[in-house]
């Protein structure tokens, strides 16, 4: 038995899950309008009371603190410069339980990356701050982190500022939190300059029974908070989480979520948005995905009348299962690095050779970054490829997104927040392999003969007939070449394919 | 699900605050194909939810998944809780990426066996093999001490 579980008797019994969702009045109408200052202040008081560390937050003082940060610690500045020069910035994921460990981890990473993360632990993501306290205590006893991230709410304003001050690069909060209001208040006042997430992308793939209307409303609060900082002269970067479940998500599915969350954020006053996409593995489709994502963002945001915003993209290296052998993992990492660079993504989120084993060591994280840097350095001066195939895929993704979003707008009758809720209720929007009860879970993807993601079962997704015929033809081509019917078995083979050493899950 | 499935009933879920749903859906589909009835609680399941469901459904085994690294905290005391609730001899399986960081599987296996889990599965375990072992273990336990072994 390891000492972690024998030191303190009161800690040997695991805590019962004690979700502490902030009160939310479900009878309030879900609007897509900037929250009024009065309503916001009322909700803020309640939010800050959610855990004792909330009491240290003072917005005006937070604004002053942010204004004093040097430009090299501002996320929005790093993204702006990268966008202007056509560079692709590197960012790892990293989070451990204890403050000193987190400082050591990030200071150990900052010379091999461009922008820093702080990944938040899973208890905090579900507002289980009491359990996070237990996790911190056990990690202290064990002398190593037993948690999968940094419990920023428990460490509070002072702990978070100590972290920000120890670093020389911008830091972003990366998490998976349906109700991230208190986390946002604490980390933004503490000098974090970018905040990942959104009401859809941090609910459907990350929670089981949180009503979608509630998470959208809670994220309107987070976006309004960012909007208030913006109005006070502090530009905070916002990044909806593109990969969703990270499992065979067709580009149009995540692009729809990105654009809806972009629109919801813009309405609350956010002016610096990075739209995300998770690598699918087929190079043509991945390049088309990043290009179409930016173009669709511009198209929908300007059509909705927003201007003066700063738009960029982020490409996530493969989010599904990884090979166990580190040499093979580098193959996956480098393909992602190449795709990010050739697609012209503003930022790439980097995986590590320990991916198959879970949370990586500092050394493994550095190795993933260095491999990615080598690829990007070798590709960044090269001409971005174009081809008829890339054009076709780009066009296909755009048509899919326009078809789905026009149905979402129709369902919302002028209110995209309501339209989004209704779209998930009716399966018009459907995210493969998501755990949320609010998700239909009928839409099923599969790879085609070249590894691109296609729609095997469309569910209630309103894709045009000729687009569906295109998907069907591509899947039939694979079924013929493998001499078997396309089925759930084929999908499972695809889920396992990359960890098994290839892209397409061929029969063994 | 075929008739033989009634022979074997298991409760399946992802423990704690873990929301990884993909493996959970795949495990369900494979176990059912292998003739095991699965009561799937999905993601974010507490120890008591597992045990409540096992008692309500008279399940032979509880299958706990964890991939996000908090398995070491979430699973602590699971066997003790089963004993307290009167199902101390239920089969307990656990599998996934169970701890933070890269540690030898033998170490992880010993850690979870010490916690009272009967089988500890690595992410590389073959699900069809696990289903076969699970059926053997269920019969072994069900007919333990009886003079005649029944094999299915």
XYZ file of C-alpha atoms in Angstrom:
660
model
C 0.000 0.000 0.000
C 1.363 3.408 -0.910
C 1.686 5.951 1.882
C -0.830 8.224 0.159
C -3.665 6.156 1.535
C -2.361 5.217 4.955
C -1.199 8.490 6.495
C -4.443 10.024 7.500
C -7.380 7.892 8.530
C -9.900 10.598 7.853
C -8.801 10.595 4.237
C -8.922 6.858 3.602
C -12.588 6.968 2.716
C -13.200 8.701 -0.566
C -15.350 11.788 -0.424
C -18.866 11.386 -1.711
C -19.419 13.385 -4.873
C -20.872 16.666 -3.819
C -21.677 18.671 -6.920
C -22.224 22.262 -5.946
C -23.740 23.889 -9.007
C -24.351 27.578 -8.622
C -28.034 28.372 -8.441
C -29.536 29.140 -11.813
C -33.113 30.167 -12.285
C -34.310 27.919 -15.101
C -37.371 30.094 -15.580
C -35.174 32.968 -16.767
C -35.494 33.299 -20.528
C -32.365 32.337 -22.439
C -31.572 35.401 -24.512
C -28.728 36.233 -26.812
C -28.144 39.753 -25.537
C -25.292 41.244 -23.554
C -26.095 40.783 -19.845
C -27.000 44.074 -18.185
C -24.523 45.423 -15.630
C -27.124 45.145 -12.855
C -27.963 41.536 -13.604
C -24.260 40.775 -13.918
C -23.349 42.368 -10.565
C -26.099 40.458 -8.792
C -24.933 37.197 -10.282
C -21.317 38.051 -9.515
C -21.986 38.376 -5.806
C -23.503 34.912 -5.802
C -20.687 33.526 -7.956
C -17.896 34.852 -5.756
C -19.615 33.338 -2.736
C -19.274 29.856 -4.238
C -15.958 29.172 -2.482
C -14.049 31.198 0.164
C -11.290 32.259 -2.284
C -13.908 34.153 -4.323
C -13.928 36.870 -1.663
C -10.446 38.060 -2.728
C -11.619 39.045 -6.209
C -12.161 42.719 -6.955
C -12.838 43.547 -10.612
C -11.352 47.065 -10.651
C -8.217 45.826 -8.929
C -8.098 42.909 -11.408
C -8.260 45.364 -14.316
C -5.361 47.378 -12.833
C -3.340 44.214 -12.378
C -4.007 43.155 -15.978
C -3.141 46.627 -17.320
C 0.226 46.409 -15.559
C 1.182 43.161 -17.318
C 3.920 43.635 -19.940
C 2.831 43.066 -23.587
C 4.895 39.859 -23.810
C 2.573 38.310 -21.221
C -0.582 39.160 -23.195
C -2.114 36.269 -25.122
C -3.957 38.508 -27.578
C -0.666 40.204 -28.521
C 1.055 36.881 -29.177
C -1.846 35.767 -31.378
C -1.950 39.087 -33.250
C 1.769 38.983 -34.048
C 1.592 35.341 -35.138
C -1.340 36.112 -37.378
C 0.465 39.050 -38.979
C 3.627 37.079 -39.697
C 1.920 33.809 -40.603
C 3.627 31.991 -37.734
C 2.193 28.985 -35.924
C 2.604 29.272 -32.147
C 3.273 26.209 -29.973
C 1.341 25.513 -26.797
C 1.530 22.463 -24.498
C -1.041 21.262 -21.972
C 0.123 21.135 -18.358
C -1.416 21.080 -14.918
C -0.549 19.532 -11.552
C -2.075 19.726 -8.088
C 0.367 21.909 -6.155
C 1.424 25.518 -6.766
C 5.209 25.070 -6.512
C 5.039 22.021 -8.784
C 2.957 23.991 -11.296
C 5.475 26.842 -11.265
C 8.322 24.368 -11.828
C 6.395 22.668 -14.619
C 5.600 25.847 -16.543
C 8.990 27.469 -16.038
C 10.410 24.189 -17.346
C 8.280 24.441 -20.483
C 8.393 28.113 -21.375
C 11.708 28.061 -23.269
C 10.396 25.453 -25.740
C 6.927 26.884 -26.405
C 5.373 30.252 -27.318
C 2.340 30.441 -25.069
C 1.612 28.598 -21.831
C -1.376 26.719 -20.472
C -2.653 25.866 -17.085
C -4.796 22.772 -17.337
C -7.431 22.629 -14.612
C -8.174 19.360 -12.745
C -11.398 17.404 -13.232
C -12.828 18.086 -9.740
C -12.673 21.843 -10.273
C -14.265 21.368 -13.689
C -17.332 20.029 -11.902
C -17.249 22.655 -9.132
C -16.229 19.995 -6.591
C -13.879 22.285 -4.682
C -14.097 20.224 -1.511
C -12.819 17.168 -3.351
C -10.103 19.310 -4.925
C -9.011 20.209 -1.373
C -8.742 16.491 -0.575
C -6.783 15.953 -3.804
C -4.368 18.713 -2.836
C -3.915 17.254 0.669
C -3.306 13.748 -0.682
C -0.873 15.039 -3.271
C 1.082 16.797 -0.487
C 1.179 13.570 1.524
C 2.226 11.520 -1.496
C 4.861 14.048 -2.512
C 3.581 13.979 -6.091
C 0.478 15.130 -7.942
C -2.461 12.740 -7.724
C -4.599 15.150 -9.742
C -4.856 15.683 -13.478
C -4.658 19.458 -13.320
C -4.219 22.627 -11.292
C -7.100 23.413 -8.926
C -6.995 27.175 -9.526
C -10.094 28.051 -7.476
C -8.653 26.372 -4.388
C -5.266 28.043 -4.874
C -7.134 31.323 -5.198
C -6.136 34.756 -6.448
C -2.844 34.823 -4.550
C -1.737 31.363 -5.689
C -2.652 32.113 -9.310
C -0.799 35.449 -9.265
C 2.283 33.793 -7.831
C 2.154 31.476 -10.833
C 1.614 34.256 -13.410
C 4.435 36.304 -11.873
C 6.882 33.399 -12.029
C 6.443 33.150 -15.826
C 7.610 35.218 -18.778
C 4.961 34.184 -21.325
C 1.170 34.523 -21.605
C -0.868 31.899 -19.749
C -4.245 30.477 -20.717
C -6.780 28.609 -18.589
C -7.608 25.252 -20.237
C -10.259 23.087 -18.669
C -13.688 21.526 -19.494
C -16.039 23.283 -17.082
C -19.785 23.687 -17.713
C -20.065 26.357 -14.980
C -16.745 28.196 -15.158
C -17.848 31.539 -13.692
C -15.917 31.464 -10.422
C -12.845 30.020 -12.155
C -13.005 32.872 -14.685
C -13.374 35.552 -11.999
C -10.354 34.256 -10.074
C -7.999 33.463 -12.952
C -8.674 36.615 -15.002
C -8.260 38.853 -11.960
C -5.023 36.948 -11.325
C -3.504 37.798 -14.711
C -4.336 34.877 -16.994
C -4.900 36.436 -20.419
C -6.786 33.734 -22.299
C -9.750 31.555 -21.368
C -10.709 28.351 -23.145
C -14.212 26.915 -23.371
C -17.825 27.621 -24.119
C -21.389 26.687 -23.245
C -21.619 23.897 -25.832
C -18.043 22.590 -26.123
C -17.594 22.413 -22.332
C -20.908 20.749 -21.720
C -21.763 18.130 -24.365
C -18.316 16.405 -24.378
C -17.541 17.083 -20.700
C -20.679 16.528 -18.639
C -23.490 14.055 -18.225
C -26.588 15.842 -17.017
C -26.028 19.600 -17.161
C -28.899 21.196 -19.141
C -27.520 22.897 -22.246
C -29.500 26.093 -21.583
C -27.782 26.351 -18.199
C -24.210 25.948 -19.477
C -24.867 28.419 -22.313
C -26.182 30.915 -19.770
C -23.202 30.364 -17.462
C -20.819 30.906 -20.351
C -22.619 34.116 -21.278
C -21.499 35.271 -17.838
C -17.884 34.275 -18.584
C -18.026 36.025 -21.960
C -19.610 39.117 -20.405
C -16.795 39.187 -17.843
C -14.267 39.074 -20.694
C -16.349 41.802 -22.409
C -16.101 43.977 -19.283
C -12.320 43.565 -19.251
C -12.279 44.469 -22.961
C -14.291 47.626 -22.270
C -11.803 48.499 -19.509
C -8.934 48.247 -22.023
C -7.830 44.697 -21.239
C -8.050 42.314 -24.191
C -8.612 38.713 -23.050
C -8.381 35.992 -25.688
C -11.271 33.501 -25.845
C -10.974 30.063 -27.375
C -13.889 27.659 -27.893
C -12.660 24.045 -27.618
C -12.639 22.622 -31.153
C -11.921 18.898 -30.761
C -15.097 18.207 -28.715
C -14.957 14.453 -27.917
C -11.705 14.099 -29.865
C -13.098 10.985 -31.490
C -13.735 10.997 -35.246
C -15.585 14.335 -35.146
C -16.294 15.450 -38.750
C -15.097 19.035 -39.357
C -18.570 20.450 -39.982
C -19.779 19.268 -36.567
C -17.097 21.130 -34.625
C -17.136 24.137 -36.984
C -20.846 24.672 -36.226
C -20.081 24.677 -32.496
C -17.145 27.071 -32.992
C -19.210 29.571 -34.957
C -22.165 29.483 -32.565
C -19.877 29.999 -29.572
C -18.053 32.763 -31.434
C -21.363 34.528 -32.067
C -22.469 34.095 -28.439
C -19.120 35.481 -27.217
C -19.148 38.466 -29.592
C -22.604 39.413 -28.346
C -21.249 39.614 -24.778
C -18.442 41.929 -25.863
C -15.574 39.489 -26.499
C -13.277 40.838 -29.261
C -10.446 38.322 -29.517
C -11.470 34.841 -30.602
C -9.481 31.751 -31.556
C -11.548 29.061 -33.281
C -10.371 25.480 -32.801
C -10.248 22.218 -34.692
C -8.942 18.774 -33.745
C -6.804 16.859 -36.251
C -8.716 14.149 -38.115
C -5.609 12.608 -39.704
C -6.309 12.980 -43.433
C -4.008 15.789 -44.516
C -6.282 17.163 -47.263
C -9.291 17.264 -44.948
C -7.279 18.803 -42.090
C -5.931 21.616 -44.287
C -9.421 22.250 -45.692
C -10.836 22.273 -42.160
C -8.578 25.048 -40.842
C -8.995 27.157 -43.991
C -12.776 26.802 -44.032
C -12.964 27.461 -40.285
C -11.423 30.906 -40.590
C -13.412 31.787 -43.711
C -16.684 30.621 -42.184
C -15.921 32.555 -39.005
C -15.465 35.776 -40.975
C -18.564 34.999 -43.044
C -20.919 34.400 -40.126
C -19.505 37.007 -37.739
C -19.655 39.822 -40.277
C -23.074 38.671 -41.519
C -24.293 39.051 -37.924
C -22.992 42.642 -37.943
C -19.937 42.271 -35.690
C -16.777 44.140 -36.557
C -13.463 45.118 -35.029
C -12.823 41.652 -33.657
C -9.535 39.735 -33.830
C -9.867 36.226 -35.284
C -7.349 33.378 -35.301
C -7.314 29.568 -35.418
C -5.899 26.735 -33.334
C -5.121 23.216 -34.524
C -5.074 20.412 -31.943
C -2.769 17.498 -32.639
C -4.657 14.162 -32.664
C -6.947 13.950 -29.623
C -7.851 10.258 -29.838
C -5.964 7.196 -28.655
C -2.178 7.221 -29.102
C 0.333 4.416 -29.713
C 2.042 3.294 -26.536
C 5.539 3.223 -28.034
C 7.097 6.668 -27.885
C 8.718 6.429 -31.325
C 5.289 5.781 -32.842
C 3.726 8.576 -30.821
C 6.261 10.984 -32.366
C 4.931 9.948 -35.775
C 1.435 11.037 -34.757
C 2.738 14.259 -33.189
C 4.738 15.159 -36.301
C 1.858 14.532 -38.696
C -0.190 16.946 -36.563
C 2.624 19.500 -36.582
C 2.856 19.268 -40.367
C -0.896 19.630 -40.836
C -1.038 22.659 -38.515
C 1.725 24.401 -40.416
C 0.513 23.537 -43.922
C -3.026 24.592 -42.991
C -1.736 27.918 -41.662
C -3.174 27.591 -38.146
C -2.229 30.455 -35.816
C -1.501 28.050 -32.947
C -0.956 24.332 -32.465
C -1.669 22.433 -29.255
C 0.978 19.816 -28.792
C 0.728 16.214 -27.605
C 3.462 14.236 -25.868
C 5.060 10.799 -26.297
C 3.371 9.813 -22.990
C -0.106 10.422 -24.380
C -1.109 6.741 -24.222
C -0.303 6.747 -20.486
C -2.137 9.897 -19.466
C -0.587 12.934 -17.782
C 3.003 13.388 -19.096
C 6.206 14.320 -17.290
C 7.899 17.667 -17.931
C 10.560 15.918 -20.028
C 7.965 14.163 -22.222
C 6.094 17.433 -22.683
C 9.309 19.174 -23.771
C 10.054 16.341 -26.213
C 6.628 16.705 -27.879
C 7.197 20.445 -28.219
C 10.701 20.026 -29.650
C 9.535 17.482 -32.240
C 6.723 19.830 -33.229
C 9.083 22.809 -33.410
C 11.411 20.929 -35.744
C 8.529 20.115 -38.112
C 7.113 23.633 -38.042
C 10.531 25.214 -38.606
C 11.056 23.016 -41.662
C 7.621 23.756 -43.114
C 6.887 27.356 -42.194
C 8.781 28.900 -45.129
C 7.234 26.544 -47.652
C 4.340 27.528 -49.902
C 1.005 26.414 -48.463
C -0.308 23.667 -50.714
C -3.405 24.044 -52.843
C -5.108 21.369 -54.886
C -8.446 20.483 -56.399
C -8.952 17.995 -53.548
C -8.370 20.657 -50.888
C -10.789 22.974 -52.728
C -13.426 20.261 -52.892
C -13.129 19.439 -49.172
C -13.194 23.127 -48.234
C -16.307 23.656 -50.301
C -17.958 20.547 -48.835
C -17.318 21.635 -45.228
C -18.696 25.107 -45.942
C -21.882 23.710 -47.478
C -22.365 21.359 -44.505
C -21.881 24.134 -41.964
C -24.205 26.542 -43.783
C -26.912 23.867 -44.006
C -26.755 23.005 -40.288
C -26.462 26.588 -39.048
C -29.316 27.820 -41.215
C -31.488 25.162 -39.526
C -30.209 26.259 -36.085
C -31.104 29.898 -36.861
C -34.526 28.799 -38.074
C -35.139 26.810 -34.873
C -34.086 29.790 -32.765
C -36.412 32.244 -34.505
C -33.786 34.953 -34.240
C -32.234 33.747 -30.978
C -29.158 31.551 -31.545
C -28.911 30.549 -27.871
C -32.393 29.059 -28.011
C -31.730 27.740 -31.520
C -28.702 25.843 -30.205
C -30.688 24.222 -27.388
C -33.434 23.191 -29.807
C -30.889 21.946 -32.341
C -29.418 19.537 -29.781
C -32.888 18.494 -28.562
C -33.900 17.606 -32.093
C -30.580 16.051 -33.125
C -29.976 18.733 -35.781
C -26.680 19.156 -33.958
C -25.231 15.890 -32.691
C -21.683 15.250 -31.440
C -20.317 11.705 -31.888
C -19.404 9.803 -28.688
C -20.445 12.611 -26.326
C -21.488 11.674 -22.769
C -24.175 14.356 -22.283
C -27.782 13.305 -22.024
C -28.639 16.464 -23.977
C -26.911 14.955 -27.021
C -28.791 12.660 -29.421
C -25.742 10.466 -30.103
C -27.160 9.089 -33.353
C -24.843 10.734 -35.865
C -22.056 8.246 -36.539
C -18.806 9.000 -38.405
C -16.472 6.577 -40.140
C -13.305 6.987 -42.172
C -13.327 6.651 -45.942
C -10.743 4.709 -47.940
C -8.286 7.606 -47.625
C -8.856 8.202 -43.934
C -11.059 11.298 -44.236
C -14.033 11.444 -41.868
C -17.443 10.885 -43.432
C -20.973 10.565 -42.112
C -22.088 6.939 -41.883
C -25.349 7.625 -40.006
C -26.645 11.166 -40.386
C -29.200 11.067 -37.582
C -31.231 14.242 -37.838
C -28.435 16.319 -39.283
C -29.879 18.495 -42.105
C -27.128 17.885 -44.663
C -28.055 18.462 -48.322
C -28.852 15.313 -50.329
C -25.937 15.650 -52.731
C -23.528 16.132 -49.816
C -24.868 12.982 -48.194
C -24.505 11.142 -51.491
C -20.842 12.247 -51.566
C -20.306 10.826 -48.062
C -22.070 7.595 -48.996
C -19.992 7.112 -52.164
C -16.782 7.622 -50.213
C -17.829 5.087 -47.551
C -18.935 2.590 -50.211
C -15.509 2.858 -51.813
C -13.913 1.769 -48.532
C -16.464 -0.975 -47.893
C -15.675 -2.418 -51.331
C -11.934 -2.255 -50.846
C -12.218 -4.042 -47.477
C -14.862 -6.493 -48.659
C -17.157 -5.782 -45.716
C -20.173 -3.674 -44.891
C -19.687 -0.335 -43.157
C -20.902 -0.896 -39.583
C -20.261 0.027 -35.944
C -17.477 -2.573 -36.013
C -15.752 -0.508 -38.695
C -16.190 2.614 -36.548
C -14.619 0.861 -33.528
C -11.725 -0.258 -35.752
C -11.265 3.414 -36.706
C -11.342 4.522 -33.055
C -8.454 2.117 -32.341
C -6.583 2.498 -35.639
C -4.020 5.167 -34.719
C -3.009 3.490 -31.454
C -2.735 0.281 -33.487
C -0.278 1.918 -35.866
C -2.319 3.241 -38.837
C -4.987 5.748 -39.811
C -7.786 3.603 -41.271
C -9.105 0.712 -39.160
C -8.665 -2.048 -41.719
C -9.820 -5.602 -40.895
C -7.054 -7.635 -39.242
C -28.788 -9.653 -26.464
C -29.161 -13.457 -26.468
C -30.726 -15.655 -23.814
C -27.368 -16.662 -22.363
C -26.831 -13.038 -21.409
C -29.137 -13.573 -18.455
C -26.412 -15.790 -17.000
C -24.072 -12.870 -16.518
C -24.954 -9.410 -15.375
C -22.482 -6.609 -14.743
C -22.660 -2.958 -13.766
C -20.394 -0.753 -15.881
C -19.401 2.883 -15.505
C -16.671 5.527 -15.517
C -15.874 6.575 -11.952
C -15.598 9.992 -10.316
C -15.557 13.213 -12.332
C -14.333 11.423 -15.443
C -16.385 12.150 -18.568
C -14.595 9.938 -21.122
C -17.445 8.186 -22.931
C -15.884 6.502 -25.960
C -14.370 3.422 -24.309
C -17.504 3.027 -22.214
C -19.661 2.745 -25.332
C -17.238 0.303 -26.943
C -16.938 -1.910 -23.821
C -20.741 -2.129 -23.638
C -20.998 -3.185 -27.245
C -18.293 -5.874 -26.945
C -19.563 -7.350 -23.642
C -23.108 -7.569 -24.988
C -21.835 -9.333 -28.104
C -20.089 -11.793 -25.789
C -23.369 -12.575 -24.037
C -23.004 -10.457 -20.906
C -25.905 -8.244 -19.778
C -24.548 -4.762 -19.117
C -26.202 -2.201 -16.874
C -24.312 0.828 -18.160
C -24.249 3.848 -15.844
C -22.177 5.857 -18.332
C -19.729 8.487 -17.133
C -19.229 10.309 -13.806
C -20.442 7.524 -11.518
C -19.879 7.552 -7.749
C -18.915 4.475 -5.704
C -22.377 4.413 -4.150
C -24.122 4.617 -7.522
C -22.158 1.557 -8.671
C -23.033 -0.322 -5.488
C -26.710 0.786 -5.408
C -27.178 -0.428 -8.958
C -25.378 -3.708 -8.302
C -27.690 -4.363 -5.343
C -30.844 -3.334 -7.230
C -30.070 -5.464 -10.268
C -28.396 -8.391 -8.495
C -25.326 -7.984 -10.670
C -22.416 -10.429 -10.517
C -19.708 -7.833 -10.943
C -18.899 -4.135 -10.955
C -16.658 -2.916 -13.786
C -15.011 0.400 -13.034
C -13.331 2.466 -15.747
C -11.082 5.458 -15.260
C -8.923 7.205 -17.822
C -8.355 10.738 -16.523
C -5.795 9.924 -13.848
C -7.807 10.377 -10.641
C -8.480 6.625 -10.422
C -6.149 6.312 -7.451
C -8.264 8.747 -5.436
C -11.690 7.780 -6.790
C -11.269 4.026 -6.236
C -9.791 4.193 -2.725
C -11.990 2.344 -0.247
C -14.241 0.772 -2.911
C -14.042 -2.754 -1.459
C -14.612 -1.425 2.042
C -17.713 0.396 0.857
C -18.993 -2.851 -0.743
C -18.494 -4.645 2.587
C -20.347 -1.886 4.462
C -23.244 -2.156 2.031
C -23.475 -5.944 2.389
C -22.021 -6.961 -0.980
C -18.469 -7.543 0.171
C -17.831 -10.506 -2.084
C -18.952 -8.976 -5.381
C -16.432 -9.190 -8.211
C -14.627 -5.896 -8.782
C -12.844 -5.122 -12.051
C -11.025 -1.916 -12.782
C -9.360 -0.756 -15.986
C -8.055 2.184 -17.970
C -5.314 4.739 -17.411
C -5.587 4.467 -13.661
C -2.895 6.738 -12.277
C -1.177 10.019 -13.047
C 1.924 9.621 -15.194
C 3.750 6.719 -16.771
C 4.203 3.956 -14.194
C 4.912 0.258 -14.761
C 1.658 -1.684 -15.065
C 2.759 -4.243 -12.467
C 2.966 -1.420 -9.916
C -0.474 -0.108 -10.864
C -1.917 -3.615 -10.724
C -0.522 -4.193 -7.232
C -1.885 -0.845 -6.061
C -5.431 -1.610 -7.177
C -5.346 -5.234 -6.025
C -4.387 -3.904 -2.608
C -7.545 -1.786 -2.769
C -9.531 -4.999 -3.212
C -10.060 -5.167 -6.968
C -10.085 -8.735 -8.307
C -8.797 -7.839 -11.752
C -6.884 -4.827 -13.002
C -6.976 -4.315 -16.768
C -4.487 -2.266 -18.746
C -5.591 -0.104 -21.683
C -3.979 -2.725 -23.938
C -6.130 -5.584 -22.650
C -8.237 -7.275 -25.313
C -11.937 -6.798 -24.527
C -12.935 -10.230 -25.836
C -10.339 -11.867 -23.554
C -11.602 -9.808 -20.626
C -15.171 -10.931 -21.334
C -14.045 -14.586 -21.230
C -12.166 -14.108 -17.944
C -15.127 -12.241 -16.517
C -17.517 -15.100 -17.296
C -15.112 -17.619 -15.703
C -14.748 -15.442 -12.617
C -18.514 -15.034 -12.278
C -19.133 -18.783 -12.460
C -16.222 -19.482 -10.127
C -17.662 -17.136 -7.516
C -21.277 -18.159 -8.023
C -20.557 -21.830 -7.548
C -17.650 -21.540 -5.154
C -17.729 -24.278 -2.546
C -20.380 -26.279 -4.390
C -19.409 -29.839 -5.233
C -20.131 -29.574 -8.935
C -18.682 -26.900 -11.189
C -21.018 -25.752 -13.893
C -19.421 -24.449 -17.004
C -21.209 -22.373 -19.579
